[in-house]
PDB file of C-alpha atoms in Angstrom:
ATOM      1  CA  MET A 844     114.700  98.199  92.368  1.00 97.00           C
ATOM      2  CA  ARG A 845     116.081 101.109  90.358  1.00 98.00           C
ATOM      3  CA  LEU A 846     116.842 104.604  91.635  1.00 98.00           C
ATOM      4  CA  LEU A 847     117.930 107.704  89.737  1.00 98.00           C
ATOM      5  CA  SER A 848     119.538 110.785  91.316  1.00 98.00           C
ATOM      6  CA  TRP A 849     119.996 114.098  89.506  1.00 98.00           C
ATOM      7  CA  ASN A 850     120.751 117.716  90.342  1.00 98.00           C
ATOM      8  CA  ILE A 851     118.415 119.316  87.812  1.00 98.00           C
ATOM      9  CA  GLN A 852     119.457 122.972  88.408  1.00 98.00           C
ATOM     10  CA  TRP A 853     115.747 123.957  88.672  1.00 98.00           C
ATOM     11  CA  GLY A 854     115.245 122.422  85.219  1.00 98.00           C
ATOM     12  CA  ARG A 855     117.697 124.794  83.543  1.00 98.00           C
ATOM     13  CA  GLY A 856     119.680 123.217  80.744  1.00 98.00           C
ATOM     14  CA  LEU A 857     123.018 124.348  79.388  1.00 97.00           C
ATOM     15  CA  ASP A 858     121.036 126.203  76.737  1.00 97.00           C
ATOM     16  CA  GLY A 859     119.693 128.462  79.514  1.00 97.00           C
ATOM     17  CA  ARG A 860     116.126 127.199  79.125  1.00 98.00           C
ATOM     18  CA  VAL A 861     114.115 126.005  82.122  1.00 98.00           C
ATOM     19  CA  ASP A 862     112.115 123.004  80.933  1.00 98.00           C
ATOM     20  CA  LEU A 863     110.701 120.519  83.434  1.00 98.00           C
ATOM     21  CA  PRO A 864     108.986 118.345  80.778  1.00 98.00           C
ATOM     22  CA  ARG A 865     112.444 117.942  79.228  1.00 98.00           C
ATOM     23  CA  ILE A 866     113.781 116.754  82.587  1.00 98.00           C
ATOM     24  CA  ALA A 867     110.996 114.175  82.873  1.00 98.00           C
ATOM     25  CA  ALA A 868     111.454 113.032  79.260  1.00 98.00           C
ATOM     26  CA  THR A 869     115.198 112.587  79.864  1.00 98.00           C
ATOM     27  CA  ILE A 870     114.513 110.450  82.935  1.00 98.00           C
ATOM     28  CA  ARG A 871     112.080 108.256  80.999  1.00 97.00           C
ATOM     29  CA  ALA A 872     114.585 107.906  78.156  1.00 97.00           C
ATOM     30  CA  ILE A 873     117.311 106.780  80.567  1.00 97.00           C
ATOM     31  CA  ALA A 874     114.904 104.254  82.106  1.00 96.00           C
ATOM     32  CA  GLY A 875     114.475 102.725  78.664  1.00 93.00           C
ATOM     33  CA  ASP A 876     112.860  99.361  78.064  1.00 89.00           C
ATOM     34  CA  LYS A 877     113.010  98.382  81.747  1.00 87.00           C
ATOM     35  CA  GLY A 878     110.227 100.834  82.551  1.00 87.00           C
ATOM     36  CA  ASP A 879     110.106 103.768  84.921  1.00 93.00           C
ATOM     37  CA  PHE A 880     112.568 104.191  87.747  1.00 98.00           C
ATOM     38  CA  ASP A 881     111.103 103.074  91.061  1.00 98.00           C
ATOM     39  CA  VAL A 882     112.498 106.080  92.906  1.00 98.00           C
ATOM     40  CA  ILE A 883     113.672 109.407  91.476  1.00 98.00           C
ATOM     41  CA  CYS A 884     115.701 111.759  93.693  1.00 98.00           C
ATOM     42  CA  LEU A 885     116.144 115.325  92.485  1.00 98.00           C
ATOM     43  CA  GLN A 886     118.104 118.239  93.858  1.00 98.00           C
ATOM     44  CA  GLU A 887     117.604 121.968  93.173  1.00 98.00           C
ATOM     45  CA  VAL A 888     113.848 121.869  92.672  1.00 98.00           C
ATOM     46  CA  ALA A 889     112.057 125.231  92.950  1.00 98.00           C
ATOM     47  CA  VAL A 890     108.519 126.419  93.596  1.00 98.00           C
ATOM     48  CA  ASN A 891     107.517 130.042  92.909  1.00 98.00           C
ATOM     49  CA  PHE A 892     111.131 131.226  92.550  1.00 98.00           C
ATOM     50  CA  PRO A 893     111.211 133.558  89.516  1.00 96.00           C
ATOM     51  CA  GLY A 894     114.545 135.044  90.598  1.00 96.00           C
ATOM     52  CA  LEU A 895     116.367 131.899  89.444  1.00 97.00           C
ATOM     53  CA  ALA A 896     117.873 132.316  85.991  1.00 97.00           C
ATOM     54  CA  GLY A 897     115.403 131.360  83.281  1.00 97.00           C
ATOM     55  CA  SER A 898     112.576 130.586  85.692  1.00 97.00           C
ATOM     56  CA  ARG A 899     109.085 132.030  85.469  1.00 96.00           C
ATOM     57  CA  GLY A 900     108.238 130.957  89.019  1.00 97.00           C
ATOM     58  CA  GLU A 901     106.941 127.506  88.048  1.00 97.00           C
ATOM     59  CA  ASP A 902     105.592 125.060  90.615  1.00 98.00           C
ATOM     60  CA  GLN A 903     108.180 122.516  89.603  1.00 98.00           C
ATOM     61  CA  ILE A 904     106.863 119.805  91.934  1.00 98.00           C
ATOM     62  CA  ALA A 905     103.444 120.028  90.278  1.00 98.00           C
ATOM     63  CA  GLN A 906     105.012 119.957  86.809  1.00 98.00           C
ATOM     64  CA  LEU A 907     107.189 116.955  87.594  1.00 98.00           C
ATOM     65  CA  ALA A 908     104.290 115.072  89.174  1.00 97.00           C
ATOM     66  CA  ALA A 909     102.177 115.718  86.080  1.00 98.00           C
ATOM     67  CA  CYS A 910     104.970 114.522  83.792  1.00 97.00           C
ATOM     68  CA  LEU A 911     105.724 111.422  85.885  1.00 97.00           C
ATOM     69  CA  PRO A 912     102.308 109.928  86.679  1.00 95.00           C
ATOM     70  CA  GLY A 913     102.275 107.016  89.071  1.00 95.00           C
ATOM     71  CA  HIS A 914     105.020 108.532  91.236  1.00 98.00           C
ATOM     72  CA  THR A 915     104.232 110.006  94.659  1.00 98.00           C
ATOM     73  CA  PRO A 916     105.965 113.413  94.927  1.00 98.00           C
ATOM     74  CA  ILE A 917     107.631 114.380  98.217  1.00 98.00           C
ATOM     75  CA  TYR A 918     109.257 117.776  98.654  1.00 98.00           C
ATOM     76  CA  ALA A 919     111.628 119.232 101.226  1.00 98.00           C
ATOM     77  CA  PRO A 920     112.483 122.909 100.746  1.00 98.00           C
ATOM     78  CA  ALA A 921     115.757 123.978 102.295  1.00 98.00           C
ATOM     79  CA  THR A 922     115.166 127.627 101.426  1.00 98.00           C
ATOM     80  CA  ASP A 923     111.770 129.108 102.347  1.00 98.00           C
ATOM     81  CA  LEU A 924     111.550 132.850 101.721  1.00 98.00           C
ATOM     82  CA  PRO A 925     108.807 135.457 101.314  1.00 97.00           C
ATOM     83  CA  ASP A 926     108.139 136.324  97.684  1.00 96.00           C
ATOM     84  CA  GLY A 927     107.089 139.891  98.456  1.00 95.00           C
ATOM     85  CA  LEU A 928     103.565 139.210  97.207  1.00 95.00           C
ATOM     86  CA  GLY A 929     102.150 137.355 100.190  1.00 96.00           C
ATOM     87  CA  GLY A 930     103.448 133.945  99.148  1.00 97.00           C
ATOM     88  CA  ARG A 931     106.573 131.858  99.665  1.00 98.00           C
ATOM     89  CA  LYS A 932     109.377 130.908  97.305  1.00 98.00           C
ATOM     90  CA  LEU A 933     110.909 127.493  97.921  1.00 98.00           C
ATOM     91  CA  PHE A 934     114.088 125.689  96.857  1.00 98.00           C
ATOM     92  CA  GLY A 935     115.134 122.193  97.858  1.00 98.00           C
ATOM     93  CA  ASN A 936     115.089 118.476  97.105  1.00 98.00           C
ATOM     94  CA  ALA A 937     112.421 116.032  95.951  1.00 98.00           C
ATOM     95  CA  ILE A 938     111.731 112.315  95.885  1.00 98.00           C
ATOM     96  CA  LEU A 939     109.232 110.816  93.451  1.00 98.00           C
ATOM     97  CA  SER A 940     108.404 107.192  94.200  1.00 98.00           C
ATOM     98  CA  ARG A 941     106.229 104.659  92.435  1.00 98.00           C
ATOM     99  CA  LEU A 942     106.837 102.353  95.421  1.00 98.00           C
ATOM    100  CA  PRO A 943     104.554 102.723  98.453  1.00 98.00           C
ATOM    101  CA  VAL A 944     105.829 105.481 100.748  1.00 98.00           C
ATOM    102  CA  GLY A 945     105.759 105.151 104.529  1.00 97.00           C
ATOM    103  CA  GLN A 946     107.000 107.782 106.933  1.00 96.00           C
ATOM    104  CA  VAL A 947     108.810 110.847 105.573  1.00 98.00           C
ATOM    105  CA  TYR A 948     111.443 112.904 107.408  1.00 98.00           C
ATOM    106  CA  ARG A 949     112.759 116.357 106.514  1.00 98.00           C
ATOM    107  CA  HIS A 950     116.048 117.125 108.243  1.00 98.00           C
ATOM    108  CA  LEU A 951     117.494 120.629 108.053  1.00 98.00           C
ATOM    109  CA  LEU A 952     121.276 120.189 108.024  1.00 98.00           C
ATOM    110  CA  PRO A 953     123.704 122.262 110.119  1.00 98.00           C
ATOM    111  CA  TRP A 954     124.570 125.732 108.879  1.00 98.00           C
ATOM    112  CA  PRO A 955     127.390 126.990 111.093  1.00 97.00           C
ATOM    113  CA  ALA A 956     128.492 130.562 110.549  1.00 96.00           C
ATOM    114  CA  ASP A 957     131.253 130.947 107.975  1.00 95.00           C
ATOM    115  CA  PRO A 958     131.178 134.635 107.015  1.00 94.00           C
ATOM    116  CA  ALA A 959     134.103 134.389 104.600  1.00 93.00           C
ATOM    117  CA  THR A 960     132.086 132.430 102.009  1.00 95.00           C
ATOM    118  CA  PRO A 961     128.581 132.424 100.508  1.00 96.00           C
ATOM    119  CA  SER A 962     126.336 129.657 101.833  1.00 97.00           C
ATOM    120  CA  MET A 963     122.706 128.625 102.105  1.00 97.00           C
ATOM    121  CA  GLN A 964     120.525 126.341 104.218  1.00 98.00           C
ATOM    122  CA  ARG A 965     120.596 122.687 103.117  1.00 98.00           C
ATOM    123  CA  VAL A 966     118.211 119.802 103.775  1.00 98.00           C
ATOM    124  CA  LEU A 967     118.256 116.001 103.838  1.00 98.00           C
ATOM    125  CA  LEU A 968     114.988 114.440 102.650  1.00 98.00           C
ATOM    126  CA  GLU A 969     114.300 110.892 103.862  1.00 98.00           C
ATOM    127  CA  ALA A 970     111.440 108.612 102.847  1.00 98.00           C
ATOM    128  CA  VAL A 971     110.814 104.985 103.770  1.00 98.00           C
ATOM    129  CA  VAL A 972     109.663 103.016 100.731  1.00 98.00           C
ATOM    130  CA  ASP A 973     108.414  99.436 100.467  1.00 98.00           C
ATOM    131  CA  THR A 974     110.521  97.318  98.125  1.00 98.00           C
ATOM    132  CA  ALA A 975     110.353  93.652  97.143  1.00 96.00           C
ATOM    133  CA  PHE A 976     113.082  92.983  99.720  1.00 96.00           C
ATOM    134  CA  GLY A 977     111.500  94.991 102.523  1.00 97.00           C
ATOM    135  CA  PRO A 978     111.387  98.598 103.717  1.00 98.00           C
ATOM    136  CA  LEU A 979     114.215 100.864 102.630  1.00 98.00           C
ATOM    137  CA  ARG A 980     115.199 104.364 103.696  1.00 98.00           C
ATOM    138  CA  VAL A 981     115.926 106.610 100.703  1.00 98.00           C
ATOM    139  CA  MET A 982     117.707 109.871 101.447  1.00 98.00           C
ATOM    140  CA  THR A 983     118.707 112.666  99.110  1.00 98.00           C
ATOM    141  CA  THR A 984     120.627 115.864  99.763  1.00 98.00           C
ATOM    142  CA  HIS A 985     122.631 118.696  98.238  1.00 98.00           C
ATOM    143  CA  LEU A 986     125.578 119.695 100.416  1.00 98.00           C
ATOM    144  CA  GLU A 987     127.167 123.122 100.740  1.00 98.00           C
ATOM    145  CA  TYR A 988     129.319 124.136  97.780  1.00 97.00           C
ATOM    146  CA  TYR A 989     131.490 127.063  98.899  1.00 96.00           C
ATOM    147  CA  SER A 990     132.345 126.210 102.518  1.00 97.00           C
ATOM    148  CA  ALA A 991     134.271 123.050 103.423  1.00 96.00           C
ATOM    149  CA  ARG A 992     133.621 123.833 107.100  1.00 97.00           C
ATOM    150  CA  ILE A 993     129.861 123.813 106.646  1.00 98.00           C
ATOM    151  CA  ARG A 994     130.026 120.735 104.412  1.00 98.00           C
ATOM    152  CA  ALA A 995     131.971 118.851 107.089  1.00 98.00           C
ATOM    153  CA  ALA A 996     129.322 119.685 109.691  1.00 98.00           C
ATOM    154  CA  GLN A 997     126.610 118.451 107.343  1.00 98.00           C
ATOM    155  CA  ILE A 998     128.419 115.153 106.825  1.00 98.00           C
ATOM    156  CA  GLU A 999     128.654 114.632 110.581  1.00 98.00           C
ATOM    157  CA  ALA A1000     124.924 115.306 110.865  1.00 98.00           C
ATOM    158  CA  ILE A1001     124.114 112.763 108.143  1.00 98.00           C
ATOM    159  CA  ARG A1002     126.270 110.176 109.889  1.00 98.00           C
ATOM    160  CA  ALA A1003     124.486 110.885 113.180  1.00 98.00           C
ATOM    161  CA  LEU A1004     121.029 110.669 111.568  1.00 98.00           C
ATOM    162  CA  HIS A1005     121.932 107.308 110.018  1.00 98.00           C
ATOM    163  CA  ALA A1006     123.150 106.013 113.387  1.00 98.00           C
ATOM    164  CA  GLU A1007     119.967 107.257 115.056  1.00 97.00           C
ATOM    165  CA  ALA A1008     117.743 105.528 112.491  1.00 97.00           C
ATOM    166  CA  CYS A1009     119.691 102.281 112.864  1.00 98.00           C
ATOM    167  CA  ALA A1010     119.321 102.468 116.651  1.00 96.00           C
ATOM    168  CA  HIS A1011     115.544 102.759 116.179  1.00 94.00           C
ATOM    169  CA  ALA A1012     115.658  99.747 113.850  1.00 95.00           C
ATOM    170  CA  ARG A1013     117.516  97.684 116.462  1.00 94.00           C
ATOM    171  CA  ALA A1014     115.226  98.742 119.322  1.00 91.00           C
ATOM    172  CA  PRO A1015     111.843  99.894 117.978  1.00 87.00           C
ATOM    173  CA  ARG A1016     109.912 102.181 120.312  1.00 82.00           C
ATOM    174  CA  GLN A1017     106.621 101.078 121.791  1.00 80.00           C
ATOM    175  CA  GLY A1018     103.376 102.382 120.339  1.00 67.00           C
ATOM    176  CA  LYS A1019     100.930 100.646 122.646  1.00 71.00           C
ATOM    177  CA  GLY A1020      97.705 102.557 123.034  1.00 66.00           C
ATOM    178  CA  GLU A1021      98.741 105.089 120.375  1.00 70.00           C
ATOM    179  CA  GLU A1022      97.736 103.175 117.249  1.00 71.00           C
ATOM    180  CA  GLY A1023      96.552 105.549 114.546  1.00 75.00           C
ATOM    181  CA  GLY A1024      97.822 108.611 116.355  1.00 83.00           C
ATOM    182  CA  SER A1025     100.936 110.727 116.015  1.00 88.00           C
ATOM    183  CA  PHE A1026     102.926 108.244 118.147  1.00 86.00           C
ATOM    184  CA  ALA A1027     102.246 105.399 115.696  1.00 84.00           C
ATOM    185  CA  VAL A1028     105.261 103.185 115.019  1.00 84.00           C
ATOM    186  CA  LEU A1029     106.063 102.679 111.335  1.00 88.00           C
ATOM    187  CA  PRO A1030     109.053 100.846 109.842  1.00 88.00           C
ATOM    188  CA  ARG A1031     112.334 102.746 109.730  1.00 93.00           C
ATOM    189  CA  PRO A1032     114.960 100.178 108.740  1.00 97.00           C
ATOM    190  CA  ALA A1033     118.732 100.223 108.928  1.00 97.00           C
ATOM    191  CA  SER A1034     118.973  99.536 105.186  1.00 98.00           C
ATOM    192  CA  ALA A1035     119.390 102.829 103.339  1.00 98.00           C
ATOM    193  CA  LEU A1036     120.424 104.608 100.165  1.00 98.00           C
ATOM    194  CA  LEU A1037     121.912 108.108 100.321  1.00 98.00           C
ATOM    195  CA  CYS A1038     122.255 110.048  97.100  1.00 98.00           C
ATOM    196  CA  GLY A1039     122.677 113.532  95.728  1.00 98.00           C
ATOM    197  CA  ASP A1040     125.044 116.308  94.806  1.00 98.00           C
ATOM    198  CA  MET A1041     127.673 116.144  97.542  1.00 98.00           C
ATOM    199  CA  ASN A1042     129.745 119.038  96.189  1.00 98.00           C
ATOM    200  CA  PHE A1043     133.023 117.227  96.815  1.00 98.00           C
ATOM    201  CA  PRO A1044     135.090 115.170  94.357  1.00 97.00           C
ATOM    202  CA  ALA A1045     135.669 111.455  94.803  1.00 97.00           C
ATOM    203  CA  GLY A1046     139.152 111.947  96.237  1.00 96.00           C
ATOM    204  CA  ALA A1047     138.106 114.448  98.896  1.00 97.00           C
ATOM    205  CA  PRO A1048     138.495 113.791 102.625  1.00 97.00           C
ATOM    206  CA  GLU A1049     134.755 114.422 103.037  1.00 98.00           C
ATOM    207  CA  ARG A1050     134.000 111.220 101.144  1.00 98.00           C
ATOM    208  CA  SER A1051     136.401 109.241 103.339  1.00 98.00           C
ATOM    209  CA  ARG A1052     134.734 110.628 106.453  1.00 98.00           C
ATOM    210  CA  LEU A1053     131.262 109.741 105.227  1.00 98.00           C
ATOM    211  CA  LEU A1054     132.397 106.164 104.531  1.00 98.00           C
ATOM    212  CA  ALA A1055     134.174 105.736 107.885  1.00 98.00           C
ATOM    213  CA  PRO A1056     133.015 102.783 110.019  1.00 98.00           C
ATOM    214  CA  TYR A1057     130.795 103.334 113.044  1.00 98.00           C
ATOM    215  CA  PRO A1058     131.805 102.256 116.565  1.00 96.00           C
ATOM    216  CA  ASP A1059     128.615 100.204 117.029  1.00 95.00           C
ATOM    217  CA  ALA A1060     126.370  97.964 114.920  1.00 95.00           C
ATOM    218  CA  THR A1061     125.427 100.764 112.525  1.00 97.00           C
ATOM    219  CA  PRO A1062     126.199  99.585 108.968  1.00 98.00           C
ATOM    220  CA  ALA A1063     128.795 101.821 107.337  1.00 98.00           C
ATOM    221  CA  TRP A1064     128.136 103.581 104.051  1.00 98.00           C
ATOM    222  CA  ARG A1065     129.562 102.122 100.850  1.00 98.00           C
ATOM    223  CA  ASP A1066     130.107 104.019  97.609  1.00 98.00           C
ATOM    224  CA  SER A1067     128.115 102.206  94.899  1.00 98.00           C
ATOM    225  CA  TRP A1068     130.737 103.018  92.260  1.00 98.00           C
ATOM    226  CA  GLU A1069     133.486 101.517  94.419  1.00 98.00           C
ATOM    227  CA  VAL A1070     131.431  98.405  95.203  1.00 98.00           C
ATOM    228  CA  LEU A1071     131.246  97.593  91.486  1.00 98.00           C
ATOM    229  CA  HIS A1072     134.505  99.093  90.178  1.00 97.00           C
ATOM    230  CA  GLY A1073     136.955  98.902  93.074  1.00 97.00           C
ATOM    231  CA  ASN A1074     139.723 101.486  92.870  1.00 95.00           C
ATOM    232  CA  ALA A1075     138.952 102.547  89.295  1.00 97.00           C
ATOM    233  CA  PRO A1076     138.577 106.338  89.010  1.00 97.00           C
ATOM    234  CA  HIS A1077     135.001 107.529  89.387  1.00 98.00           C
ATOM    235  CA  ALA A1078     133.275 108.459  86.159  1.00 97.00           C
ATOM    236  CA  PRO A1079     132.591 112.212  86.077  1.00 98.00           C
ATOM    237  CA  THR A1080     129.149 113.669  86.738  1.00 98.00           C
ATOM    238  CA  VAL A1081     130.043 117.349  86.146  1.00 97.00           C
ATOM    239  CA  GLY A1082     132.204 118.982  83.528  1.00 97.00           C
ATOM    240  CA  ILE A1083     131.476 116.446  80.764  1.00 96.00           C
ATOM    241  CA  HIS A1084     129.850 119.441  79.115  1.00 95.00           C
ATOM    242  CA  PRO A1085     131.560 122.783  79.886  1.00 92.00           C
ATOM    243  CA  VAL A1086     130.386 124.429  83.120  1.00 94.00           C
ATOM    244  CA  ASP A1087     131.813 127.333  85.100  1.00 89.00           C
ATOM    245  CA  PHE A1088     132.301 125.633  88.485  1.00 91.00           C
ATOM    246  CA  VAL A1089     134.877 122.934  87.606  1.00 92.00           C
ATOM    247  CA  ASP A1090     138.027 123.177  85.513  1.00 91.00           C
ATOM    248  CA  ALA A1091     137.968 119.506  84.507  1.00 95.00           C
ATOM    249  CA  PRO A1092     135.396 116.695  84.596  1.00 96.00           C
ATOM    250  CA  ALA A1093     134.836 115.366  88.133  1.00 97.00           C
ATOM    251  CA  CYS A1094     132.431 113.230  90.152  1.00 98.00           C
ATOM    252  CA  PHE A1095     130.280 115.288  92.541  1.00 98.00           C
ATOM    253  CA  ASP A1096     127.140 113.121  92.428  1.00 98.00           C
ATOM    254  CA  PHE A1097     127.081 109.841  94.345  1.00 98.00           C
ATOM    255  CA  VAL A1098     124.839 107.013  95.453  1.00 98.00           C
ATOM    256  CA  PHE A1099     125.937 105.550  98.781  1.00 98.00           C
ATOM    257  CA  LEU A1100     124.325 102.446 100.265  1.00 98.00           C
ATOM    258  CA  SER A1101     124.409 100.866 103.687  1.00 98.00           C
ATOM    259  CA  ALA A1102     126.870  97.970 103.750  1.00 98.00           C
ATOM    260  CA  ASP A1103     124.113  95.350 104.072  1.00 97.00           C
ATOM    261  CA  LEU A1104     122.815  96.354 100.623  1.00 98.00           C
ATOM    262  CA  ALA A1105     126.145  95.978  98.815  1.00 98.00           C
ATOM    263  CA  PRO A1106     125.458  92.329  97.801  1.00 98.00           C
ATOM    264  CA  ARG A1107     122.250  93.484  96.089  1.00 98.00           C
ATOM    265  CA  LEU A1108     123.939  96.089  93.901  1.00 98.00           C
ATOM    266  CA  ARG A1109     123.733  95.036  90.265  1.00 98.00           C
ATOM    267  CA  GLY A1110     124.345  98.211  88.300  1.00 97.00           C
ATOM    268  CA  HIS A1111     125.543 101.798  88.421  1.00 97.00           C
ATOM    269  CA  GLY A1112     125.270 104.174  85.507  1.00 97.00           C
ATOM    270  CA  ILE A1113     125.818 107.802  84.547  1.00 98.00           C
ATOM    271  CA  ASP A1114     124.101 109.379  81.568  1.00 97.00           C
ATOM    272  CA  ARG A1115     126.817 111.349  79.799  1.00 97.00           C
ATOM    273  CA  GLU A1116     124.711 112.677  76.933  1.00 97.00           C
ATOM    274  CA  THR A1117     122.090 114.966  78.375  1.00 98.00           C
ATOM    275  CA  SER A1118     122.707 118.693  78.732  1.00 98.00           C
ATOM    276  CA  ALA A1119     119.326 119.349  80.350  1.00 98.00           C
ATOM    277  CA  SER A1120     121.170 120.369  83.549  1.00 98.00           C
ATOM    278  CA  ASP A1121     124.715 121.256  84.595  1.00 97.00           C
ATOM    279  CA  HIS A1122     125.003 117.818  86.269  1.00 98.00           C
ATOM    280  CA  GLN A1123     124.572 114.336  84.806  1.00 98.00           C
ATOM    281  CA  PRO A1124     121.960 111.851  86.082  1.00 98.00           C
ATOM    282  CA  VAL A1125     123.240 108.895  88.125  1.00 98.00           C
ATOM    283  CA  TRP A1126     121.366 105.639  88.639  1.00 98.00           C
ATOM    284  CA  VAL A1127     121.713 102.335  90.498  1.00 98.00           C
ATOM    285  CA  GLU A1128     119.936  98.991  90.361  1.00 98.00           C
ATOM    286  CA  LEU A1129     119.452  96.617  93.309  1.00 98.00           C
ATOM    287  CA  ALA A1130     118.433  92.975  93.019  1.00 97.00           C
ATOM    288  CA  ASP A1131     115.180  91.985  94.693  1.00 93.00           C
ATOM    289  CA  SER A1132     116.679  88.725  95.958  1.00 83.00           C
TER     290      SER A1132
END
């Protein structure tokens, strides 16, 4: 099972051009001879948002779905604003899966007031997918950039949501008499992948907090890079090509996995070449058995 995560900056490359077919072509090129990625997690995906630099207000979900046939597109806007013309402009995260998709959850993350810094609403998108080794929760997010206070609150919320899901996995609710209705019980396992642009470097206290053990049977998060490379410095995912938000190359983009999945981890890669966004794509591979 292979998963790719990428902050695509609404498809805007370092050349200033918004080009969603280029994003899709880059993903297919990274996939290479092994075939398409099973799950693709993207951050900063826009719909009808012409105010973003270089954008013409594209429906980027529709474009990506057209360029990546065979993948089910799932979208979770964090920002939902009027466009002044009777419509809505949306900005958020997406999952495209060629694996069967079960229940989907869209969690708005905390946004405590921090008037000293710019900030925006953030979202965690969660989808349960069926893999060869059973159901798996895939989550993708894009945490607050400017405010460490808001980012810390979002990390606590993600930890709590993971613990809640694991509690459901340990003690599934009853759905008797509600089959086929809105109370239907579908799989929501403890096993999970969490990926995205976390907006903190690998050495930040936020990462340590996210990885902290739980006081109950909830499996802790593991950093996929660390599982394979131990204490070796994380390979950078921003600043390989010059950008204006870091002074030196750093790792802001991670794939975390619940501890039970660590033995399945077989690969972790970062594409250093592409300049189709201001972040680099990150991928992982899990063994089916």
